[in-house]
PDB file of N, CA and C and ligand atoms in Angstrom:
ATOM      1  N   UNK A   1     109.253  32.858  57.205  1.00  0.00           N
ATOM      2  CA  UNK A   1     108.795  32.080  58.343  1.00  0.00           C
ATOM      3  C   UNK A   1     107.852  30.992  57.850  1.00  0.00           C
ATOM      4  N   UNK A   2     108.086  29.777  58.292  1.00  0.00           N
ATOM      5  CA  UNK A   2     107.189  28.697  57.895  1.00  0.00           C
ATOM      6  C   UNK A   2     105.931  28.735  58.748  1.00  0.00           C
ATOM      7  N   UNK A   3     104.872  28.107  58.256  1.00  0.00           N
ATOM      8  CA  UNK A   3     103.622  28.077  59.008  1.00  0.00           C
ATOM      9  C   UNK A   3     103.783  27.372  60.345  1.00  0.00           C
ATOM     10  N   UNK A   4     104.697  26.380  60.414  1.00  0.00           N
ATOM     11  CA  UNK A   4     104.896  25.643  61.661  1.00  0.00           C
ATOM     12  C   UNK A   4     105.395  26.551  62.779  1.00  0.00           C
ATOM     13  N   UNK A   5     106.199  27.539  62.434  1.00  0.00           N
ATOM     14  CA  UNK A   5     106.775  28.417  63.448  1.00  0.00           C
ATOM     15  C   UNK A   5     105.930  29.659  63.685  1.00  0.00           C
ATOM     16  N   UNK A   6     104.894  29.857  62.875  1.00  0.00           N
ATOM     17  CA  UNK A   6     104.113  31.083  62.968  1.00  0.00           C
ATOM     18  C   UNK A   6     103.176  31.060  64.172  1.00  0.00           C
ATOM     19  N   UNK A   7     103.043  32.201  64.804  1.00  0.00           N
ATOM     20  CA  UNK A   7     102.054  32.376  65.860  1.00  0.00           C
ATOM     21  C   UNK A   7     100.773  32.863  65.197  1.00  0.00           C
ATOM     22  N   UNK A   8      99.665  32.262  65.583  1.00  0.00           N
ATOM     23  CA  UNK A   8      98.372  32.648  65.019  1.00  0.00           C
ATOM     24  C   UNK A   8      97.531  33.239  66.134  1.00  0.00           C
ATOM     25  N   UNK A   9      96.973  34.400  65.912  1.00  0.00           N
ATOM     26  CA  UNK A   9      96.110  35.059  66.891  1.00  0.00           C
ATOM     27  C   UNK A   9      94.724  35.199  66.277  1.00  0.00           C
ATOM     28  N   UNK A  10      93.753  34.639  66.971  1.00  0.00           N
ATOM     29  CA  UNK A  10      92.374  34.669  66.473  1.00  0.00           C
ATOM     30  C   UNK A  10      91.561  35.580  67.373  1.00  0.00           C
ATOM     31  N   UNK A  11      90.915  36.576  66.778  1.00  0.00           N
ATOM     32  CA  UNK A  11      90.057  37.490  67.530  1.00  0.00           C
ATOM     33  C   UNK A  11      88.683  36.843  67.654  1.00  0.00           C
ATOM     34  N   UNK A  12      88.360  36.377  68.832  1.00  0.00           N
ATOM     35  CA  UNK A  12      87.071  35.723  69.054  1.00  0.00           C
ATOM     36  C   UNK A  12      85.975  36.777  69.180  1.00  0.00           C
ATOM     37  N   UNK A  13      84.889  36.649  68.434  1.00  0.00           N
ATOM     38  CA  UNK A  13      83.795  37.616  68.567  1.00  0.00           C
ATOM     39  C   UNK A  13      83.291  37.657  70.006  1.00  0.00           C
ATOM     40  N   UNK A  14      83.262  38.844  70.580  1.00  0.00           N
ATOM     41  CA  UNK A  14      82.753  39.047  71.948  1.00  0.00           C
ATOM     42  C   UNK A  14      83.527  38.233  72.985  1.00  0.00           C
ATOM     43  N   UNK A  15      84.782  37.944  72.686  1.00  0.00           N
ATOM     44  CA  UNK A  15      85.569  37.112  73.588  1.00  0.00           C
ATOM     45  C   UNK A  15      87.049  37.417  73.521  1.00  0.00           C
ATOM     46  N   UNK A  16      87.865  36.429  73.902  1.00  0.00           N
ATOM     47  CA  UNK A  16      89.295  36.655  74.054  1.00  0.00           C
ATOM     48  C   UNK A  16      90.073  36.641  72.748  1.00  0.00           C
ATOM     49  N   UNK A  17      91.362  36.862  72.876  1.00  0.00           N
ATOM     50  CA  UNK A  17      92.296  36.653  71.788  1.00  0.00           C
ATOM     51  C   UNK A  17      92.895  35.264  71.976  1.00  0.00           C
ATOM     52  N   UNK A  18      92.656  34.388  71.040  1.00  0.00           N
ATOM     53  CA  UNK A  18      93.198  33.033  71.097  1.00  0.00           C
ATOM     54  C   UNK A  18      94.551  33.051  70.397  1.00  0.00           C
ATOM     55  N   UNK A  19      95.588  32.637  71.126  1.00  0.00           N
ATOM     56  CA  UNK A  19      96.945  32.671  70.584  1.00  0.00           C
ATOM     57  C   UNK A  19      97.449  31.240  70.455  1.00  0.00           C
ATOM     58  N   UNK A  20      97.841  30.863  69.246  1.00  0.00           N
ATOM     59  CA  UNK A  20      98.323  29.510  68.976  1.00  0.00           C
ATOM     60  C   UNK A  20      99.721  29.581  68.385  1.00  0.00           C
ATOM     61  N   UNK A  21     100.547  28.619  68.783  1.00  0.00           N
ATOM     62  CA  UNK A  21     101.887  28.559  68.218  1.00  0.00           C
ATOM     63  C   UNK A  21     102.943  28.593  69.295  1.00  0.00           C
ATOM     64  N   UNK A  22     104.193  28.766  68.914  1.00  0.00           N
ATOM     65  CA  UNK A  22     105.269  28.854  69.905  1.00  0.00           C
ATOM     66  C   UNK A  22     105.175  30.196  70.638  1.00  0.00           C
ATOM     67  N   UNK A  23     104.704  30.146  71.887  1.00  0.00           N
ATOM     68  CA  UNK A  23     104.373  31.370  72.629  1.00  0.00           C
ATOM     69  C   UNK A  23     105.305  31.553  73.813  1.00  0.00           C
ATOM     70  N   UNK A  24     105.752  32.771  74.003  1.00  0.00           N
ATOM     71  CA  UNK A  24     106.412  33.201  75.236  1.00  0.00           C
ATOM     72  C   UNK A  24     105.594  34.366  75.742  1.00  0.00           C
ATOM     73  N   UNK A  25     105.103  34.276  76.972  1.00  0.00           N
ATOM     74  CA  UNK A  25     104.292  35.347  77.548  1.00  0.00           C
ATOM     75  C   UNK A  25     105.002  35.874  78.783  1.00  0.00           C
ATOM     76  N   UNK A  26     105.304  37.165  78.795  1.00  0.00           N
ATOM     77  CA  UNK A  26     106.031  37.766  79.914  1.00  0.00           C
ATOM     78  C   UNK A  26     105.282  38.983  80.420  1.00  0.00           C
ATOM     79  N   UNK A  27     105.572  39.352  81.684  1.00  0.00           N
ATOM     80  CA  UNK A  27     105.049  40.613  82.207  1.00  0.00           C
ATOM     81  C   UNK A  27     106.015  41.729  81.806  1.00  0.00           C
ATOM     82  N   UNK A  28     105.742  42.936  82.265  1.00  0.00           N
ATOM     83  CA  UNK A  28     106.545  44.085  81.869  1.00  0.00           C
ATOM     84  C   UNK A  28     107.984  43.993  82.371  1.00  0.00           C
ATOM     85  N   UNK A  29     108.210  43.171  83.419  1.00  0.00           N
ATOM     86  CA  UNK A  29     109.563  42.999  83.950  1.00  0.00           C
ATOM     87  C   UNK A  29     110.297  41.840  83.307  1.00  0.00           C
ATOM     88  N   UNK A  30     109.648  41.163  82.383  1.00  0.00           N
ATOM     89  CA  UNK A  30     110.282  40.050  81.692  1.00  0.00           C
ATOM     90  C   UNK A  30     110.064  38.709  82.355  1.00  0.00           C
ATOM     91  N   UNK A  31     109.290  38.674  83.472  1.00  0.00           N
ATOM     92  CA  UNK A  31     108.998  37.386  84.114  1.00  0.00           C
ATOM     93  C   UNK A  31     108.027  36.613  83.226  1.00  0.00           C
ATOM     94  N   UNK A  32     108.338  35.334  83.077  1.00  0.00           N
ATOM     95  CA  UNK A  32     107.633  34.530  82.083  1.00  0.00           C
ATOM     96  C   UNK A  32     106.631  33.583  82.726  1.00  0.00           C
ATOM     97  N   UNK A  33     105.439  33.519  82.151  1.00  0.00           N
ATOM     98  CA  UNK A  33     104.457  32.511  82.566  1.00  0.00           C
ATOM     99  C   UNK A  33     104.901  31.149  82.056  1.00  0.00           C
ATOM    100  N   UNK A  34     104.649  30.119  82.863  1.00  0.00           N
ATOM    101  CA  UNK A  34     104.953  28.747  82.452  1.00  0.00           C
ATOM    102  C   UNK A  34     103.809  28.233  81.584  1.00  0.00           C
ATOM    103  N   UNK A  35     104.067  28.116  80.317  1.00  0.00           N
ATOM    104  CA  UNK A  35     103.054  27.638  79.371  1.00  0.00           C
ATOM    105  C   UNK A  35     103.382  26.232  78.882  1.00  0.00           C
ATOM    106  N   UNK A  36     104.152  25.517  79.688  1.00  0.00           N
ATOM    107  CA  UNK A  36     104.538  24.159  79.322  1.00  0.00           C
ATOM    108  C   UNK A  36     103.305  23.307  79.021  1.00  0.00           C
ATOM    109  N   UNK A  37     103.315  22.670  77.876  1.00  0.00           N
ATOM    110  CA  UNK A  37     102.223  21.780  77.490  1.00  0.00           C
ATOM    111  C   UNK A  37     100.993  22.497  76.973  1.00  0.00           C
ATOM    112  N   UNK A  38     101.082  23.822  76.801  1.00  0.00           N
ATOM    113  CA  UNK A  38      99.922  24.572  76.293  1.00  0.00           C
ATOM    114  C   UNK A  38     100.208  25.026  74.866  1.00  0.00           C
ATOM    115  N   UNK A  39      99.604  24.359  73.891  1.00  0.00           N
ATOM    116  CA  UNK A  39      99.821  24.768  72.507  1.00  0.00           C
ATOM    117  C   UNK A  39      99.079  26.050  72.144  1.00  0.00           C
ATOM    118  N   UNK A  40      98.137  26.462  73.013  1.00  0.00           N
ATOM    119  CA  UNK A  40      97.370  27.680  72.742  1.00  0.00           C
ATOM    120  C   UNK A  40      96.897  28.271  74.063  1.00  0.00           C
ATOM    121  N   UNK A  41      96.709  29.585  74.068  1.00  0.00           N
ATOM    122  CA  UNK A  41      96.164  30.274  75.239  1.00  0.00           C
ATOM    123  C   UNK A  41      95.116  31.274  74.766  1.00  0.00           C
ATOM    124  N   UNK A  42      94.247  31.697  75.690  1.00  0.00           N
ATOM    125  CA  UNK A  42      93.266  32.733  75.390  1.00  0.00           C
ATOM    126  C   UNK A  42      93.527  33.906  76.312  1.00  0.00           C
ATOM    127  N   UNK A  43      93.753  35.066  75.717  1.00  0.00           N
ATOM    128  CA  UNK A  43      94.065  36.275  76.481  1.00  0.00           C
ATOM    129  C   UNK A  43      92.826  37.158  76.580  1.00  0.00           C
ATOM    130  N   UNK A  44      92.552  37.606  77.790  1.00  0.00           N
ATOM    131  CA  UNK A  44      91.391  38.461  78.045  1.00  0.00           C
ATOM    132  C   UNK A  44      91.536  39.798  77.333  1.00  0.00           C
ATOM    133  N   UNK A  45      90.482  40.233  76.703  1.00  0.00           N
ATOM    134  CA  UNK A  45      90.462  41.589  76.134  1.00  0.00           C
ATOM    135  C   UNK A  45      89.266  42.377  76.638  1.00  0.00           C
ATOM    136  N   UNK A  46      88.487  41.782  77.561  1.00  0.00           N
ATOM    137  CA  UNK A  46      87.340  42.513  78.103  1.00  0.00           C
ATOM    138  C   UNK A  46      87.693  43.219  79.412  1.00  0.00           C
ATOM    139  N   UNK A  47      88.748  42.771  80.084  1.00  0.00           N
ATOM    140  CA  UNK A  47      89.180  43.390  81.340  1.00  0.00           C
ATOM    141  C   UNK A  47      88.519  42.820  82.571  1.00  0.00           C
ATOM    142  N   UNK A  48      87.610  41.863  82.436  1.00  0.00           N
ATOM    143  CA  UNK A  48      86.851  41.365  83.583  1.00  0.00           C
ATOM    144  C   UNK A  48      87.401  40.071  84.178  1.00  0.00           C
ATOM    145  N   UNK A  49      88.376  39.472  83.544  1.00  0.00           N
ATOM    146  CA  UNK A  49      88.885  38.183  84.025  1.00  0.00           C
ATOM    147  C   UNK A  49      89.572  38.328  85.382  1.00  0.00           C
ATOM    148  N   UNK A  50      89.354  37.351  86.247  1.00  0.00           N
ATOM    149  CA  UNK A  50      90.064  37.297  87.529  1.00  0.00           C
ATOM    150  C   UNK A  50      91.408  36.611  87.365  1.00  0.00           C
ATOM    151  N   UNK A  51      91.669  36.088  86.183  1.00  0.00           N
ATOM    152  CA  UNK A  51      92.928  35.372  85.922  1.00  0.00           C
ATOM    153  C   UNK A  51      93.727  36.063  84.822  1.00  0.00           C
ATOM    154  N   UNK A  52      93.626  37.392  84.742  1.00  0.00           N
ATOM    155  CA  UNK A  52      94.363  38.123  83.716  1.00  0.00           C
ATOM    156  C   UNK A  52      95.850  37.824  83.797  1.00  0.00           C
ATOM    157  N   UNK A  53      96.486  37.691  82.686  1.00  0.00           N
ATOM    158  CA  UNK A  53      96.024  38.096  81.371  1.00  0.00           C
ATOM    159  C   UNK A  53      95.178  37.044  80.650  1.00  0.00           C
ATOM    160  N   UNK A  54      94.867  35.946  81.338  1.00  0.00           N
ATOM    161  CA  UNK A  54      94.129  34.873  80.667  1.00  0.00           C
ATOM    162  C   UNK A  54      92.625  35.103  80.782  1.00  0.00           C
ATOM    163  N   UNK A  55      91.915  34.636  79.802  1.00  0.00           N
ATOM    164  CA  UNK A  55      90.452  34.666  79.812  1.00  0.00           C
ATOM    165  C   UNK A  55      89.937  33.597  80.773  1.00  0.00           C
ATOM    166  N   UNK A  56      88.947  33.945  81.595  1.00  0.00           N
ATOM    167  CA  UNK A  56      88.316  32.955  82.479  1.00  0.00           C
ATOM    168  C   UNK A  56      86.829  32.804  82.182  1.00  0.00           C
ATOM    169  N   UNK A  57      86.396  33.329  81.056  1.00  0.00           N
ATOM    170  CA  UNK A  57      84.999  33.214  80.664  1.00  0.00           C
ATOM    171  C   UNK A  57      84.119  34.346  81.168  1.00  0.00           C
ATOM    172  N   UNK A  58      84.687  35.285  81.937  1.00  0.00           N
ATOM    173  CA  UNK A  58      83.882  36.381  82.490  1.00  0.00           C
ATOM    174  C   UNK A  58      83.268  37.273  81.425  1.00  0.00           C
ATOM    175  N   UNK A  59      83.829  37.260  80.220  1.00  0.00           N
ATOM    176  CA  UNK A  59      83.260  38.094  79.151  1.00  0.00           C
ATOM    177  C   UNK A  59      81.797  37.738  78.898  1.00  0.00           C
ATOM    178  N   UNK A  60      81.447  36.466  79.108  1.00  0.00           N
ATOM    179  CA  UNK A  60      80.045  36.058  78.944  1.00  0.00           C
ATOM    180  C   UNK A  60      79.159  36.670  80.018  1.00  0.00           C
ATOM    181  N   UNK A  61      79.663  36.706  81.262  1.00  0.00           N
ATOM    182  CA  UNK A  61      78.867  37.227  82.378  1.00  0.00           C
ATOM    183  C   UNK A  61      78.599  38.716  82.243  1.00  0.00           C
ATOM    184  N   UNK A  62      79.571  39.461  81.706  1.00  0.00           N
ATOM    185  CA  UNK A  62      79.404  40.916  81.614  1.00  0.00           C
ATOM    186  C   UNK A  62      78.798  41.345  80.288  1.00  0.00           C
ATOM    187  N   UNK A  63      78.580  40.397  79.394  1.00  0.00           N
ATOM    188  CA  UNK A  63      77.980  40.735  78.102  1.00  0.00           C
ATOM    189  C   UNK A  63      78.911  41.526  77.206  1.00  0.00           C
ATOM    190  N   UNK A  64      80.204  41.201  77.283  1.00  0.00           N
ATOM    191  CA  UNK A  64      81.201  41.895  76.462  1.00  0.00           C
ATOM    192  C   UNK A  64      80.823  41.803  74.987  1.00  0.00           C
ATOM    193  N   UNK A  65      80.810  42.940  74.320  1.00  0.00           N
ATOM    194  CA  UNK A  65      80.456  42.993  72.906  1.00  0.00           C
ATOM    195  C   UNK A  65      81.575  43.657  72.132  1.00  0.00           C
ATOM    196  N   UNK A  66      82.244  42.905  71.327  1.00  0.00           N
ATOM    197  CA  UNK A  66      83.267  43.485  70.458  1.00  0.00           C
ATOM    198  C   UNK A  66      83.640  42.457  69.401  1.00  0.00           C
ATOM    199  N   UNK A  67      83.466  42.807  68.195  1.00  0.00           N
ATOM    200  CA  UNK A  67      83.939  41.961  67.110  1.00  0.00           C
ATOM    201  C   UNK A  67      84.875  42.803  66.273  1.00  0.00           C
ATOM    202  N   UNK A  68      85.785  42.171  65.640  1.00  0.00           N
ATOM    203  CA  UNK A  68      86.739  42.885  64.807  1.00  0.00           C
ATOM    204  C   UNK A  68      87.112  42.000  63.634  1.00  0.00           C
ATOM    205  N   UNK A  69      87.124  42.590  62.476  1.00  0.00           N
ATOM    206  CA  UNK A  69      87.536  41.879  61.279  1.00  0.00           C
ATOM    207  C   UNK A  69      88.343  42.838  60.420  1.00  0.00           C
ATOM    208  N   UNK A  70      89.292  42.316  59.681  1.00  0.00           N
ATOM    209  CA  UNK A  70      90.092  43.187  58.821  1.00  0.00           C
ATOM    210  C   UNK A  70      89.242  43.748  57.683  1.00  0.00           C
ATOM    211  N   UNK A  71      89.586  44.968  57.276  1.00  0.00           N
ATOM    212  CA  UNK A  71      88.859  45.561  56.156  1.00  0.00           C
ATOM    213  C   UNK A  71      89.261  44.918  54.841  1.00  0.00           C
ATOM    214  N   UNK A  72      90.541  44.568  54.748  1.00  0.00           N
ATOM    215  CA  UNK A  72      91.032  43.893  53.547  1.00  0.00           C
ATOM    216  C   UNK A  72      91.378  42.465  53.904  1.00  0.00           C
ATOM    217  N   UNK A  73      91.089  41.554  53.001  1.00  0.00           N
ATOM    218  CA  UNK A  73      91.379  40.150  53.244  1.00  0.00           C
ATOM    219  C   UNK A  73      92.656  39.768  52.523  1.00  0.00           C
ATOM    220  N   UNK A  74      93.637  39.259  53.295  1.00  0.00           N
ATOM    221  CA  UNK A  74      94.898  38.817  52.715  1.00  0.00           C
ATOM    222  C   UNK A  74      94.773  37.346  52.365  1.00  0.00           C
ATOM    223  N   UNK A  75      95.415  36.946  51.317  1.00  0.00           N
ATOM    224  CA  UNK A  75      95.369  35.526  50.951  1.00  0.00           C
ATOM    225  C   UNK A  75      96.664  34.856  51.303  1.00  0.00           C
TER     226      UNK A  75
HETATM  227  S1  FES B 101      87.822  38.050  77.257  1.00  0.00           S
HETATM  228 FE1  FES B 101      87.221  36.364  78.438  1.00  0.00          FE
HETATM  229  S2  FES B 101      87.239  37.075  80.459  1.00  0.00           S
HETATM  230 FE2  FES B 101      87.853  38.780  79.289  1.00  0.00          FE
END
């Protein structure tokens, strides 16, 4: 897979999952969100967003605390 086609997911400290790249986002029934013109999205991982699955910034209001980093670094 070339880097151009790769999806990149960034774990934001105390915040959402930022997803960049060619994205298809569907619900459990396969219905797809229209992401036309959006090269990246932020997905809520705190559970407090009123616009789930998207982050609406509520993680700041609730003081969500979670950071994650890999134990091994890949090059
Ligand atoms: S991570 Fe931002 S509202 Fe949940």
